[in-house]
Amino acid sequence: MITKYENVTLYTGTGKKLTRSSLVFNDNRIVAVGEEAARLESEITIDGTGKTIIPGLFDMHLHLGMDGVADPFSQIAADSQTHAAFRHNANAQKQLKSGVTSVRNLGSKWHIDLEYRDAIAAGLTTGPTVYGSGQAIVMTGGHGYPFSTEADGEDEIRKAARATLRAGADVLKLMATGGVMTPGVDPGSPQLSEREMRAAVEEATHAGKTTAAHAQGTAGIQNAVRAGITTIEHGIFLDDETIELMLKYGTVLVPTLAAPYYIVQNADSGAIPPQAVKKAVDCLEAHRESFGKAVKAGVKIAAGTDAGTPFNLHGDFAKELELMHTGGMTVGDIIKSATLNAAETLNADSLTGSLEKGKAADIVVLNQDPEETIHAFRDVHTVYKEGVSVYESEYSAVPVTN
């Protein structure tokens, strides 16, 4: 089936914005864009007047096994493998409906994200494209240890990396520092060493895979960057030296601004573990400042939410984009961070990430132009996954949260 949108605004993901333009796609790929698309005939023609089309979005940091409850660690501990698998699917559907057609899942107990990815690929269910890490690799007692693989020293880390790759991981997730949610650890404190992380990076590189480091404190971020990590997750305490190091190594930042934001916003609920609230409050302003400095310096950014953390719900990807806009990013750069930058980071940009001929027809139709209102990302009209409509709504805006 050949579908054509005409008279529509297009953000290609490459930095281009086309107005009163056209897009043609089939049940798999984009056929043509712009003037070429305008000349082609189609079986279905849709007048896109007033609509805006963007590439399918990537959430580069989430946890499909966590629902955004106040204490997600307790939720994980209570789940059986079967229950956790159903939870992955339920949360992925929420992502898909919000326009997120690709996700990078960074940490699932029992490597369930990898099994879920394979179930989608086998046609057992419909969902976003999943890039999974399986269980994260942490030091003994490190951040997230209750649902991760604990290992110490270069040899143990290397073996854990190889085992995780054998399980089918697309990306290795490593804990370079402490974090907000784990009791008894400091977000600013280094955990896995530079040499330990380098051993895992070497194994991932040999297997043609990428790496991600949970890294909040300055020293731990620097350790991860020097070790060759692909992406820094969170990056709460960035100083000028660390930013220069990231620019030198070409390290990508996935800021996850929504994660501490929602903990602080709900600090008075009484439901979030007190130690997590205190740490999030202590981190929030530094996180905002670090993000602003990284944007101004030109650090490559890929959008991610850390969805699944307290009150950080699946399907609310728009909040991250709104916070990025408040932090100084233009709409064009925000869209690029959530599309082409993400695809490039995953080495998938030849297949997806932009509205270009031959790429996967992962397409989101919005009712409004994000340059007119940043809340347009909440007003999703239609979502196509590889050319097939997986969500349609005449009006599906999510209420704006302040």
Coordinates of C-alpha atoms in Angstrom, one line a residue:
M1 CA 0.0 0.0 0.0
I2 CA 1.4 3.4 -1.1
T3 CA 0.5 6.3 1.2
K4 CA 1.0 9.9 0.5
Y5 CA 0.8 12.9 2.8
E6 CA 0.6 16.3 1.0
N7 CA 0.5 19.9 2.2
V8 CA 2.3 18.9 5.4
T9 CA 5.1 20.4 7.5
L10 CA 8.1 18.0 7.7
Y11 CA 11.0 17.9 10.1
T12 CA 13.3 15.4 8.5
G13 CA 15.5 14.8 11.5
T14 CA 18.5 16.0 9.6
G15 CA 18.0 19.6 10.6
K16 CA 15.7 20.4 7.6
K17 CA 12.2 21.8 7.9
L18 CA 10.0 21.6 4.8
T19 CA 6.6 23.4 4.6
R20 CA 3.7 22.5 2.4
S21 CA 5.6 19.4 1.5
S22 CA 4.9 15.8 0.7
L23 CA 5.9 12.4 2.0
V24 CA 5.3 9.0 0.3
F25 CA 5.8 5.6 2.0
N26 CA 4.8 2.0 1.6
D27 CA 4.2 -0.8 4.2
N28 CA 7.9 -0.8 5.1
R29 CA 10.0 2.1 3.7
I30 CA 9.9 5.8 2.9
V31 CA 9.6 6.1 -0.9
A32 CA 10.1 9.8 -1.5
V33 CA 10.3 13.1 0.3
G34 CA 9.6 16.7 -0.8
E35 CA 9.4 17.5 -4.5
E36 CA 9.9 13.9 -5.6
A37 CA 7.1 12.8 -3.4
A38 CA 4.8 15.5 -4.7
R39 CA 5.1 14.1 -8.2
L40 CA 4.3 10.5 -7.3
E41 CA 0.9 8.8 -7.4
S42 CA -0.4 6.8 -4.4
E43 CA -3.2 4.5 -3.4
I44 CA -4.0 6.6 -0.4
T45 CA -3.6 10.4 -0.4
I46 CA -4.0 12.3 2.8
D47 CA -4.3 16.1 3.0
G48 CA -1.9 17.0 5.8
T49 CA -2.9 20.7 6.0
G50 CA -2.2 21.8 9.6
K51 CA -0.3 18.6 10.5
T52 CA 3.4 18.2 11.2
I53 CA 5.3 15.0 10.5
I54 CA 8.5 14.0 12.3
P55 CA 10.5 10.8 12.2
G56 CA 9.6 8.1 14.8
L57 CA 11.1 9.1 18.1
F58 CA 13.8 7.2 20.1
D59 CA 13.8 7.0 23.9
M60 CA 17.5 6.3 24.5
H61 CA 17.2 5.4 28.2
L62 CA 14.2 3.7 29.8
H63 CA 13.3 0.6 31.8
L64 CA 10.4 -1.4 30.4
G65 CA 10.3 -3.5 33.5
M66 CA 9.5 -0.5 35.8
D67 CA 6.1 1.3 35.7
G68 CA 7.0 4.6 37.3
V69 CA 5.8 3.6 40.7
A70 CA 7.2 5.4 43.8
D71 CA 9.5 2.5 44.7
P72 CA 10.4 0.6 41.4
F73 CA 13.1 -1.5 43.1
S74 CA 10.4 -3.1 45.2
Q75 CA 8.3 -3.7 42.1
I76 CA 11.1 -5.5 40.4
A77 CA 11.8 -7.6 43.5
A78 CA 8.1 -8.7 43.6
D79 CA 7.8 -9.6 39.9
S80 CA 8.1 -13.1 38.5
Q81 CA 9.8 -13.5 35.2
T82 CA 6.4 -14.0 33.5
H83 CA 4.9 -10.9 35.1
A84 CA 7.9 -8.9 34.2
A85 CA 7.6 -9.9 30.6
F86 CA 4.0 -8.8 30.5
R87 CA 5.0 -5.5 32.1
H88 CA 7.6 -4.9 29.4
N89 CA 5.0 -5.3 26.7
A90 CA 2.4 -3.1 28.5
N91 CA 4.9 -0.3 28.9
A92 CA 6.2 -0.6 25.4
Q93 CA 2.7 -0.1 24.0
K94 CA 2.5 3.2 26.0
Q95 CA 5.7 4.3 24.4
L96 CA 4.5 3.4 20.9
K97 CA 1.3 5.4 21.3
S98 CA 3.3 8.5 22.3
G99 CA 5.3 8.4 19.1
V100 CA 8.3 6.5 20.4
T101 CA 9.0 3.9 17.8
S102 CA 12.5 2.8 19.0
V103 CA 13.7 2.3 22.6
R104 CA 17.0 1.6 24.2
N105 CA 16.2 -0.4 27.4
L106 CA 19.1 0.0 29.8
G107 CA 18.6 -2.7 32.5
S108 CA 16.2 -5.5 32.8
K109 CA 16.4 -8.4 35.3
W110 CA 16.9 -11.8 33.7
H111 CA 17.7 -10.1 30.3
I112 CA 13.9 -10.0 29.7
D113 CA 14.3 -7.0 27.4
L114 CA 16.3 -9.2 25.0
E115 CA 13.6 -11.8 24.9
Y116 CA 10.9 -9.1 24.4
R117 CA 12.9 -7.6 21.5
D118 CA 13.0 -11.1 19.9
A119 CA 9.3 -11.6 20.4
I120 CA 8.6 -8.4 18.5
A121 CA 11.0 -9.3 15.7
A122 CA 9.3 -12.7 15.4
G123 CA 5.9 -11.1 15.0
L124 CA 4.5 -12.4 18.3
T125 CA 3.5 -8.9 19.3
T126 CA 3.6 -5.3 17.9
G127 CA 6.0 -2.9 19.6
P128 CA 8.8 -0.4 19.1
T129 CA 12.2 -1.5 17.9
V130 CA 14.0 -2.5 21.1
Y131 CA 17.8 -2.1 21.6
G132 CA 18.4 -3.9 24.9
S133 CA 21.3 -4.2 27.4
G134 CA 19.9 -7.1 29.4
Q135 CA 21.1 -6.9 33.0
A136 CA 23.5 -4.0 33.8
I137 CA 27.0 -4.8 34.9
V138 CA 27.9 -3.3 38.3
M139 CA 30.5 -3.7 41.1
T140 CA 29.5 -5.7 44.1
G141 CA 26.9 -3.6 45.9
G142 CA 26.9 -1.0 43.1
H143 CA 24.0 1.1 41.9
G144 CA 21.1 -1.1 40.8
Y145 CA 22.8 -4.3 42.1
P146 CA 19.5 -6.1 43.1
F147 CA 18.7 -6.6 39.4
S148 CA 22.1 -6.4 37.8
T149 CA 25.2 -8.6 37.3
E150 CA 27.8 -8.0 40.0
A151 CA 31.4 -8.2 39.0
D152 CA 34.8 -6.9 40.3
G153 CA 38.1 -6.4 38.6
E154 CA 39.0 -6.4 35.0
D155 CA 38.7 -10.2 34.5
E156 CA 35.3 -10.5 36.1
I157 CA 34.0 -7.5 34.2
R158 CA 35.3 -8.9 30.9
K159 CA 33.6 -12.3 31.6
A160 CA 30.3 -10.6 32.6
A161 CA 30.5 -8.5 29.4
R162 CA 31.0 -11.6 27.3
A163 CA 28.2 -13.4 29.0
T164 CA 25.8 -10.5 28.5
L165 CA 26.8 -10.3 24.8
R166 CA 26.2 -14.0 24.5
A167 CA 22.7 -13.5 25.8
G168 CA 22.2 -11.1 22.9
A169 CA 22.7 -7.6 24.3
D170 CA 22.8 -4.8 21.7
V171 CA 24.5 -2.5 24.3
L172 CA 26.4 -3.1 27.5
K173 CA 25.2 -1.0 30.4
L174 CA 27.8 -0.2 33.1
M175 CA 27.6 1.7 36.4
A176 CA 30.4 4.2 36.6
T177 CA 29.0 6.0 39.7
G178 CA 26.4 5.6 42.5
G179 CA 22.8 6.7 41.9
V180 CA 19.7 8.2 43.3
M181 CA 17.5 5.1 43.8
T182 CA 20.0 2.6 45.4
P183 CA 20.2 2.9 49.2
G184 CA 23.7 3.5 50.6
V185 CA 25.4 4.8 47.5
D186 CA 26.4 8.4 46.6
P187 CA 25.6 9.6 43.1
G188 CA 28.8 11.5 43.1
S189 CA 31.0 8.6 44.0
P190 CA 32.9 6.6 41.4
Q191 CA 32.1 2.8 41.2
L192 CA 33.5 0.8 38.3
S193 CA 37.0 2.0 37.5
E194 CA 38.2 3.2 34.2
R195 CA 40.2 0.0 33.6
E196 CA 37.2 -2.2 34.5
M197 CA 35.0 -0.3 32.1
R198 CA 37.6 -0.4 29.4
A199 CA 37.6 -4.2 29.5
A200 CA 33.8 -4.2 28.9
V201 CA 34.2 -1.6 26.1
E202 CA 36.8 -3.7 24.4
E203 CA 34.5 -6.7 24.4
A204 CA 31.5 -4.7 23.1
T205 CA 33.7 -3.2 20.4
H206 CA 34.9 -6.6 19.3
A207 CA 31.3 -7.7 19.0
G208 CA 30.2 -4.6 17.1
K209 CA 28.1 -3.3 20.0
T210 CA 27.9 -0.1 21.9
T211 CA 28.1 0.8 25.5
A212 CA 26.3 3.1 28.0
A213 CA 27.5 4.2 31.5
H214 CA 25.3 5.4 34.3
A215 CA 27.5 8.3 35.3
Q216 CA 26.4 11.1 37.6
G217 CA 29.5 12.3 39.5
T218 CA 32.4 14.1 37.8
A219 CA 35.2 11.7 38.4
G220 CA 33.1 8.7 37.4
I221 CA 32.0 10.5 34.2
Q222 CA 35.6 11.1 33.3
N223 CA 36.5 7.5 34.0
A224 CA 33.8 6.4 31.6
V225 CA 34.7 8.8 28.9
R226 CA 38.4 7.8 29.0
A227 CA 37.4 4.2 28.9
G228 CA 35.7 4.7 25.6
I229 CA 32.0 4.5 26.6
T230 CA 29.6 5.4 23.8
T231 CA 27.1 7.3 26.0
I232 CA 27.0 9.0 29.3
E233 CA 23.7 8.6 31.1
H234 CA 22.5 11.5 33.2
G235 CA 25.7 13.5 33.4
I236 CA 24.5 15.4 36.5
F237 CA 27.8 16.9 37.6
L238 CA 29.6 18.1 34.4
D239 CA 32.4 20.6 34.7
D240 CA 34.3 22.4 31.9
E241 CA 37.1 19.8 31.9
T242 CA 34.7 16.9 31.6
I243 CA 32.8 18.5 28.8
E244 CA 36.0 19.1 26.9
L245 CA 36.9 15.4 27.4
M246 CA 33.5 14.4 26.0
L247 CA 34.0 16.6 23.0
K248 CA 37.5 15.1 22.5
Y249 CA 36.3 11.5 22.6
G250 CA 33.0 12.2 20.8
T251 CA 31.0 10.9 23.8
V252 CA 27.2 11.3 23.6
L253 CA 25.2 12.6 26.5
V254 CA 21.8 11.2 27.3
P255 CA 20.6 13.6 30.0
T256 CA 17.3 12.1 31.3
L257 CA 16.2 15.4 32.8
A258 CA 12.8 14.0 33.7
A259 CA 14.1 11.5 36.2
P260 CA 15.1 13.8 39.1
Y261 CA 12.5 16.3 38.0
Y262 CA 9.6 13.9 38.8
I263 CA 11.1 12.7 42.0
V264 CA 11.4 16.3 43.3
Q265 CA 8.0 17.2 42.0
N266 CA 6.5 14.4 44.0
A267 CA 8.8 14.6 47.0
D268 CA 5.8 15.3 49.3
S269 CA 3.9 12.2 48.2
G270 CA 5.5 10.3 51.1
A271 CA 5.7 7.2 48.8
I272 CA 9.2 7.6 47.3
P273 CA 12.0 6.2 49.5
P274 CA 13.4 9.2 51.6
Q275 CA 17.0 8.6 50.6
A276 CA 16.0 8.9 46.9
V277 CA 14.2 12.1 47.5
K278 CA 17.1 13.7 49.3
K279 CA 19.6 12.7 46.6
A280 CA 17.3 13.9 43.8
V281 CA 16.8 17.3 45.5
D282 CA 20.5 17.7 45.9
C283 CA 21.1 16.9 42.2
L284 CA 18.4 18.7 40.4
E285 CA 19.9 22.2 40.0
A286 CA 23.3 20.8 39.1
H287 CA 21.7 18.6 36.5
R288 CA 20.0 21.5 34.8
E289 CA 23.2 23.6 34.8
S290 CA 25.3 20.7 33.4
F291 CA 22.8 20.1 30.6
G292 CA 22.9 23.8 29.7
K293 CA 26.7 23.9 29.6
A294 CA 26.8 20.7 27.5
V295 CA 24.3 22.2 25.0
K296 CA 26.3 25.5 24.7
A297 CA 29.6 23.6 24.2
G298 CA 28.2 21.4 21.4
V299 CA 28.2 18.0 23.1
K300 CA 26.2 15.6 21.0
I301 CA 22.9 14.8 22.8
A302 CA 20.5 11.9 22.4
A303 CA 17.1 12.1 24.1
G304 CA 16.2 9.7 26.9
T305 CA 13.9 9.8 29.8
D306 CA 14.8 7.1 32.3
A307 CA 11.1 6.2 32.2
G308 CA 10.1 3.8 34.9
T309 CA 11.7 5.7 37.7
P310 CA 9.4 7.3 40.3
F311 CA 6.4 9.1 38.7
N312 CA 8.3 9.1 35.4
L313 CA 5.7 7.3 33.3
H314 CA 6.0 5.5 30.0
G315 CA 4.2 7.4 27.3
D316 CA 5.3 10.8 28.6
F317 CA 8.4 11.2 26.4
A318 CA 7.2 14.8 25.6
K319 CA 8.2 15.9 29.1
E320 CA 11.9 15.2 28.4
L321 CA 11.7 17.3 25.2
E322 CA 10.0 20.1 27.0
L323 CA 12.7 20.1 29.7
M324 CA 15.4 20.1 27.0
H325 CA 13.7 23.1 25.4
T326 CA 13.7 24.9 28.8
G327 CA 17.3 24.0 29.1
G328 CA 18.3 25.9 25.9
M329 CA 17.8 23.5 23.0
T330 CA 16.1 24.6 19.8
V331 CA 13.1 22.6 18.5
G332 CA 15.2 21.5 15.5
D333 CA 18.0 20.2 17.7
I334 CA 15.6 18.5 20.1
I335 CA 14.0 16.6 17.2
K336 CA 17.4 15.7 15.9
S337 CA 18.5 14.5 19.4
A338 CA 15.4 12.2 19.5
T339 CA 15.8 10.9 16.0
L340 CA 19.0 11.0 13.9
N341 CA 21.4 11.6 16.8
A342 CA 19.9 8.5 18.5
A343 CA 20.1 6.4 15.4
E344 CA 23.7 7.4 14.8
T345 CA 24.6 6.5 18.4
L346 CA 23.1 3.0 17.8
N347 CA 24.8 2.7 14.4
A348 CA 21.4 2.3 12.9
D349 CA 21.2 5.6 10.9
S350 CA 21.5 3.8 7.6
L351 CA 18.1 2.2 8.4
T352 CA 16.2 4.7 10.4
G353 CA 16.2 8.0 12.3
S354 CA 15.2 10.5 9.6
L355 CA 12.7 11.1 6.9
E356 CA 14.8 10.0 3.9
K357 CA 14.2 7.8 0.9
G358 CA 14.9 4.1 1.7
K359 CA 14.7 4.4 5.5
A360 CA 12.2 2.6 7.6
A361 CA 8.7 4.3 7.6
D362 CA 8.7 5.1 11.3
I363 CA 6.6 8.2 11.2
V364 CA 4.8 10.4 13.7
V365 CA 2.0 12.8 12.7
L366 CA 1.4 15.7 15.1
N367 CA -1.6 18.0 15.2
Q368 CA 0.6 21.0 15.8
D369 CA 4.0 22.4 14.9
P370 CA 6.5 22.1 17.8
E371 CA 8.0 25.5 16.8
E372 CA 4.6 27.0 17.5
T373 CA 4.2 25.2 20.8
I374 CA 6.7 22.9 22.5
H375 CA 3.7 20.9 23.8
A376 CA 2.9 19.8 20.3
F377 CA 4.9 16.6 21.0
R378 CA 1.9 15.6 23.3
D379 CA -0.6 16.0 20.5
V380 CA 0.0 12.8 18.5
H381 CA -2.5 12.2 15.7
T382 CA -1.1 9.0 14.1
V383 CA 1.9 6.8 14.6
Y384 CA 3.3 4.5 11.8
K385 CA 5.7 1.7 12.5
E386 CA 7.4 0.6 9.3
G387 CA 4.6 2.1 7.3
V388 CA 1.8 0.5 9.3
S389 CA -0.5 2.6 11.4
V390 CA -0.2 1.4 15.0
Y391 CA -2.0 4.3 16.7
E392 CA -4.6 6.8 15.5
S393 CA -6.4 9.5 17.5
E394 CA -8.4 12.6 16.5
Y395 CA -7.2 14.1 19.8
S396 CA -4.7 12.4 22.1
A397 CA -2.9 15.2 23.9
V398 CA -1.4 14.3 27.3
P399 CA -2.1 16.9 29.9
V400 CA 0.9 19.3 30.3
T401 CA 2.7 19.0 33.6
N402 CA 4.5 22.0 35.0

